[in-house]
C-alpha positions as semicolon CSV with decimal commas, in nm:
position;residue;x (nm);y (nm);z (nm)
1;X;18,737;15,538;14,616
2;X;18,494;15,780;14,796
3;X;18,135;15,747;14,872
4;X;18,049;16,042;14,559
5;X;18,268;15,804;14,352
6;X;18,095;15,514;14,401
7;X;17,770;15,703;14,396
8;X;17,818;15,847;14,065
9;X;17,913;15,489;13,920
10;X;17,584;15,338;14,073
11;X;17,377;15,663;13,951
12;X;17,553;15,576;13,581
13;X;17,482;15,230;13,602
14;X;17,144;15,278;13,704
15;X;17,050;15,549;13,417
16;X;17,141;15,273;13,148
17;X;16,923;14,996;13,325
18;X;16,651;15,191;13,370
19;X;16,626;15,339;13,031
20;X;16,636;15,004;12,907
21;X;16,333;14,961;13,092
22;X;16,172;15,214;13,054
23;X;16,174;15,130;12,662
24;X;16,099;14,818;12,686
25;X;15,762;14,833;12,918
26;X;15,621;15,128;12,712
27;X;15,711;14,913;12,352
28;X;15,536;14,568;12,540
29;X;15,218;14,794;12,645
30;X;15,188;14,922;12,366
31;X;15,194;14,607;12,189
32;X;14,944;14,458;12,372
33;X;14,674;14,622;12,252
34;X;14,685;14,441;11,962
35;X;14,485;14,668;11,704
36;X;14,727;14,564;11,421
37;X;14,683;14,245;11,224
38;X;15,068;14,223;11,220
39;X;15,099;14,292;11,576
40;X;14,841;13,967;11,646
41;X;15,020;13,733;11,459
42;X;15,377;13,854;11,583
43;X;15,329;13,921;11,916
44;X;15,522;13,694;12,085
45;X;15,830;13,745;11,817
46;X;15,777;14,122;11,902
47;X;15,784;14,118;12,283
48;X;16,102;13,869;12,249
49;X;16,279;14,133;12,029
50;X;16,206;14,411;12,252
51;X;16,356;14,253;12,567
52;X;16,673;14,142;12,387
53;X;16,725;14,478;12,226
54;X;16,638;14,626;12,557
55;X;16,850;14,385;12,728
56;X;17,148;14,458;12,506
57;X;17,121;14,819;12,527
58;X;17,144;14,759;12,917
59;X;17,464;14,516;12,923
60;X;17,630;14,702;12,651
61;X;17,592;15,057;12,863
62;X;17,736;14,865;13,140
63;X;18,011;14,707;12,958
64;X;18,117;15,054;12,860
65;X;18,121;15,208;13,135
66;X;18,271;14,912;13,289
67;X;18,597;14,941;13,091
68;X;18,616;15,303;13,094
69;X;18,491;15,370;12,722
70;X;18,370;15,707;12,717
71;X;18,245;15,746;12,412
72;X;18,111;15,452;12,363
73;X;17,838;15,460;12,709
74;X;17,765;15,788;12,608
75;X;17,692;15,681;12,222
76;X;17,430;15,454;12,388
77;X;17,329;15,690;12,686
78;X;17,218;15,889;12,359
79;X;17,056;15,597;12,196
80;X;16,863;15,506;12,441
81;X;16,676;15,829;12,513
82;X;16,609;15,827;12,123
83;X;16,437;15,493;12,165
84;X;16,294;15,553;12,491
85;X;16,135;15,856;12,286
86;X;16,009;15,653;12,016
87;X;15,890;15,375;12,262
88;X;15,645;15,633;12,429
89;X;15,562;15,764;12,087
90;X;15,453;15,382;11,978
91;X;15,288;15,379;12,269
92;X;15,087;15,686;12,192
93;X;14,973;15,575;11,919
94;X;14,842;15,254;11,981
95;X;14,660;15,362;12,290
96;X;14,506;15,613;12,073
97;X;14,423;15,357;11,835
98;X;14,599;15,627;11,560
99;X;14,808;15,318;11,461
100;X;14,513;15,152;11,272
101;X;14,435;15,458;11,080
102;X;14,857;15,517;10,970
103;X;14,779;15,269;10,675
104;X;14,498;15,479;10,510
105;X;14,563;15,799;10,379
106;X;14,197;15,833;10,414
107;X;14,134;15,722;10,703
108;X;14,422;15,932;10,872
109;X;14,280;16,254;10,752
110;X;13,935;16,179;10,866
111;X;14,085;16,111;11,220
112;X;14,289;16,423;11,221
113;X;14,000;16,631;11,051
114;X;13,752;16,510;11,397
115;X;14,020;16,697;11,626
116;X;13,962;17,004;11,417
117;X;14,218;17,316;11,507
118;X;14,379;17,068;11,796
119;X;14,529;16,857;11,514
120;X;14,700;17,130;11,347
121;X;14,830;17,260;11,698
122;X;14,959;16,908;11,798
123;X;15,144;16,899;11,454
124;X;15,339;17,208;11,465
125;X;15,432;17,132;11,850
126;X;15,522;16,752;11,691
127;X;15,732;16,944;11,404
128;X;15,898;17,166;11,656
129;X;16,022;16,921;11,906
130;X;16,097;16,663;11,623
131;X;16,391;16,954;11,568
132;X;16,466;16,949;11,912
133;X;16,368;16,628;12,027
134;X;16,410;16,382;11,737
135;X;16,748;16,494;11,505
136;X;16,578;16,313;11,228
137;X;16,569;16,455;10,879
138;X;16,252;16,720;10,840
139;X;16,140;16,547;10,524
140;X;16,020;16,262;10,781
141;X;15,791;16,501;10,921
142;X;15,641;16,662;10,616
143;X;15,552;16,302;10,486
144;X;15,396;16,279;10,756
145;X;15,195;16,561;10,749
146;X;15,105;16,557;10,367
147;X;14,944;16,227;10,454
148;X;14,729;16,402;10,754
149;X;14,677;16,725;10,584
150;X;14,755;16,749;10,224
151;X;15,070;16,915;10,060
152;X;14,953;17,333;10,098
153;X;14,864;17,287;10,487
154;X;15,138;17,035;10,566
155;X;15,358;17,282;10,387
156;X;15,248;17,584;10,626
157;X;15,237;17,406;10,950
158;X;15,559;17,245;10,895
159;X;15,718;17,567;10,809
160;X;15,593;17,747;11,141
161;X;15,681;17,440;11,425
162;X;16,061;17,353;11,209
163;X;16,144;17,678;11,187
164;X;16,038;17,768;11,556
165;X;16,255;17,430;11,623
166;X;16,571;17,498;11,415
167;X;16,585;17,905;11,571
168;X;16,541;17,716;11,932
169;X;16,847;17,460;11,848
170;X;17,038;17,707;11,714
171;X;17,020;17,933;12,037
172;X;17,093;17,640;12,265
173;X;17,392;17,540;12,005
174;X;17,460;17,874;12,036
175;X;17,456;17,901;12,435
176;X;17,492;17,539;12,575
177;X;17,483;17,318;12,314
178;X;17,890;17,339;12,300
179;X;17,916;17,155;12,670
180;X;17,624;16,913;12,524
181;X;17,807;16,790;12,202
182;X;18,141;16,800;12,365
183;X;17,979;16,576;12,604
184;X;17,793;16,321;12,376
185;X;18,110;16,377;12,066
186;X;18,442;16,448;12,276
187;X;18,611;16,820;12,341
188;X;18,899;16,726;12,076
189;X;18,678;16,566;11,802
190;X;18,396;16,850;11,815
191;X;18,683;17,161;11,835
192;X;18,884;16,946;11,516
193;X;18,554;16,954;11,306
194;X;18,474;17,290;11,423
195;X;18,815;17,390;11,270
196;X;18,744;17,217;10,944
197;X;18,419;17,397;10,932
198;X;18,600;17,769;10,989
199;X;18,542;17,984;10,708
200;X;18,328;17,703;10,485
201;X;18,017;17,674;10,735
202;X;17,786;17,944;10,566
203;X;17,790;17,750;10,234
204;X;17,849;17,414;10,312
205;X;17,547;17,380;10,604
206;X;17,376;17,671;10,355
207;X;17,351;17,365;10,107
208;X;17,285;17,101;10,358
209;X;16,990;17,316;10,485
210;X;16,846;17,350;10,152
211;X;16,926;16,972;10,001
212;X;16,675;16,709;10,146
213;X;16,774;16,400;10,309
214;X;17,026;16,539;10,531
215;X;16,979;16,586;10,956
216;X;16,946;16,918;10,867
217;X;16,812;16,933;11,263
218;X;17,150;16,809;11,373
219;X;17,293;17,103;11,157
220;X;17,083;17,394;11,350
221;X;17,298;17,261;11,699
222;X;17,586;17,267;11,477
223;X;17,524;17,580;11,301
224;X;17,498;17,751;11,660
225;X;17,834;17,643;11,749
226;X;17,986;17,756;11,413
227;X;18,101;18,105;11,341
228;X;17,709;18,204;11,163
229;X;17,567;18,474;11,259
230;X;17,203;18,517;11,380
231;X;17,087;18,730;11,113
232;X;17,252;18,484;10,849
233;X;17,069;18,196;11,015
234;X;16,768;18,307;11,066
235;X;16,743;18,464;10,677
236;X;16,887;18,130;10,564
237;X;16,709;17,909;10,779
238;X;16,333;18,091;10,638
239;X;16,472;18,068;10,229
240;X;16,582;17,673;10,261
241;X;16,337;17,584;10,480
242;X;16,064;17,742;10,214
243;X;16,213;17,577;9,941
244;X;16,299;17,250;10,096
245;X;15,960;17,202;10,260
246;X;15,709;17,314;10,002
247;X;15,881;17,127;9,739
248;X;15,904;16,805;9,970
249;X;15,556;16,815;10,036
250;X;15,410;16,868;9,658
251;X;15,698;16,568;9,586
252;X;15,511;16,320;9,822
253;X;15,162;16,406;9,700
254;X;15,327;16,407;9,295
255;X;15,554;16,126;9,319
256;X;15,408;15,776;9,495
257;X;15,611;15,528;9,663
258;X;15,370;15,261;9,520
259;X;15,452;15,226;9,203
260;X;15,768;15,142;8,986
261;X;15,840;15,453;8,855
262;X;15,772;15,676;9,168
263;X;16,055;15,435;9,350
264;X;16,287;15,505;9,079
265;X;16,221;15,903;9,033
266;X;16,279;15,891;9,412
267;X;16,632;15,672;9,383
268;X;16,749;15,883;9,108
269;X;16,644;16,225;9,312
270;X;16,843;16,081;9,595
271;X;17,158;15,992;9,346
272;X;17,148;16,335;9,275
273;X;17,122;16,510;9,585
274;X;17,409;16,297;9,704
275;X;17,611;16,319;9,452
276;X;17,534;16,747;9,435
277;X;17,666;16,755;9,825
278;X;17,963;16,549;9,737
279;X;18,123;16,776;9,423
280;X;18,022;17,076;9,639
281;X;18,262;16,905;9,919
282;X;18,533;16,819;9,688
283;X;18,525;17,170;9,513
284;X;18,401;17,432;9,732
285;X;18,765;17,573;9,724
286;X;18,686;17,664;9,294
287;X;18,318;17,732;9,377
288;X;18,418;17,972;9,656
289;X;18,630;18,149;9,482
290;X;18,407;18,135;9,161
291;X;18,133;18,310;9,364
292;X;18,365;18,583;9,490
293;X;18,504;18,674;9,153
294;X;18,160;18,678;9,008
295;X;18,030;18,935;9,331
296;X;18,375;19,179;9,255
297;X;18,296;19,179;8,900
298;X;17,985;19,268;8,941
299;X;18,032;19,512;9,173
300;X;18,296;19,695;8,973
301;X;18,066;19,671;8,687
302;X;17,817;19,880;8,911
């Protein structure tokens, strides 16, 4: 074994250690500010479950890598950047004290309302790198934002930093994001999806786009590496987005979690959005060809 052998082994070792860390001292500062009633009475249950998560996130990277299991470091590489993000992020907001105000609608908007046009800035930059940053469903962020700024202006700055995100995504999908997901999925698994994808990709990730619920942020790397074109994507990308975000943000305000029926409207619309993707899965084969029949028909009609 050469020195750049052993080198890169100690480098690889190291990243996984000291992203363990690194989550770990930003979650333990963060909770000792203690501005949350839940926070005081846990604390000590809370620290202890950040070091052994942290902890195995750390022996299981180096377990991995140990025994030569690819996929399996790099799975928690991955993970651990995605907490190390959200550790910072809980950090943020307990230093800011924000934390305290999540529980109150009221109160939230009051404290966003005292940063004036700042708080509208910091939430499209939020929604944009949440599709770059944080693969995480967009409907996460427009809850979000419907509790900060009500459903029409949650609606319109969610629209302008997602789709600003998703375009971004798909360009590096597009231009690097093939070496990335090879790297983080595997050349053979990525190109055998890929080549299930071939010829169904405008319709099915069309429909996963437009149907909440889904890491439709995931999709805009994925779209970029499928055979859609720009002009498609970007057209597509502005009519789901629309329809998906506007109507998720009216839904939070319309619908509440807190009572019975709100959970069970929100259950059922879930049902049905899963089962919706599923039969368009299972029959896109009769659907596809449905659709094209219907366009000649029409067009020989004309």
């Amino acid at each position: 074994m050469n020195r750049i052998e052993i080198l890169k082994h100690i480098f690889n070792i190291l990243a996984v250690v000291l992203m363990s860390a690194i989550a770990f001292i930003f979650i333990a500062y963060g909770l000792l500010y203690k501005n949350v009633d839940f926070i005081i009475i846990y604390f000590n249950l809370l620290i202890s479950i950040a070091g052994i998560l942290s902890t195995l996130f750390m022996v299981l990277g180096i377990i991995f890598y140990g025994l030569n299991k690819t996929s399996l470091y790099r799975l928690t590489v991955c993970l651990l950047v995605f907490v190390d993000i959200c550790a910072v992020v809980f950090y943020a907001l307990c230093a800011s004290n924000l934390i305290t105000k999540i529980n109150s609608v009221d109160a939230l908007r009051e404290y966003i309302g005292n940063a004036g046009s700042m708080a509208a800035f910091i939430y499209v930059l939020f929604c944009f790198l949440q599709v770059i940053l944080l693969p995480v469903p967009g409907s996460i962020a427009v809850g979000v934002g419907v509790a900060m700024f009500g459903p029409l202006k949650c609606a319109l700055f969610s629209l302008i930093g997602i789709l600003l995100g998703s375009i971004a995504a798909f360009a590096i999908g597009r231009w690097i994001g093939y070496k990335a997901v090879c790297w983080i999925v595997g050349k053979e698994s990525i190109d055998k999806w890929l080549k299930k994808l071939k010829g169904r990709d405008y319709l099915i990730l069309s429909l996963m786009f437009l149907l909440p619920l889904f890491p439709d942020d995931v999709l805009c790397f994925v779209a970029g590496l499928s055979s859609m074109t720009w002009v498609f994507f970007i057209v597509m990308i502005t009519v789901t987005r629309v329809i998906s975000i506007f109507s998720t943000a009216y839904s939070f305000e319309l619908i509440p979690f807190t009572t019975w029926w709100g959970i069970l409207i929100w259950v059922t619309l879930l049902a049905l959005v899963v089962l919706a993707f599923w039969l368009v899965c299972k029959y896109y084969e009769r659907i596809d060809k449905f659709l094209k029949s219907k366009f000649k028909f029409i067009r020989k009609k004309r």
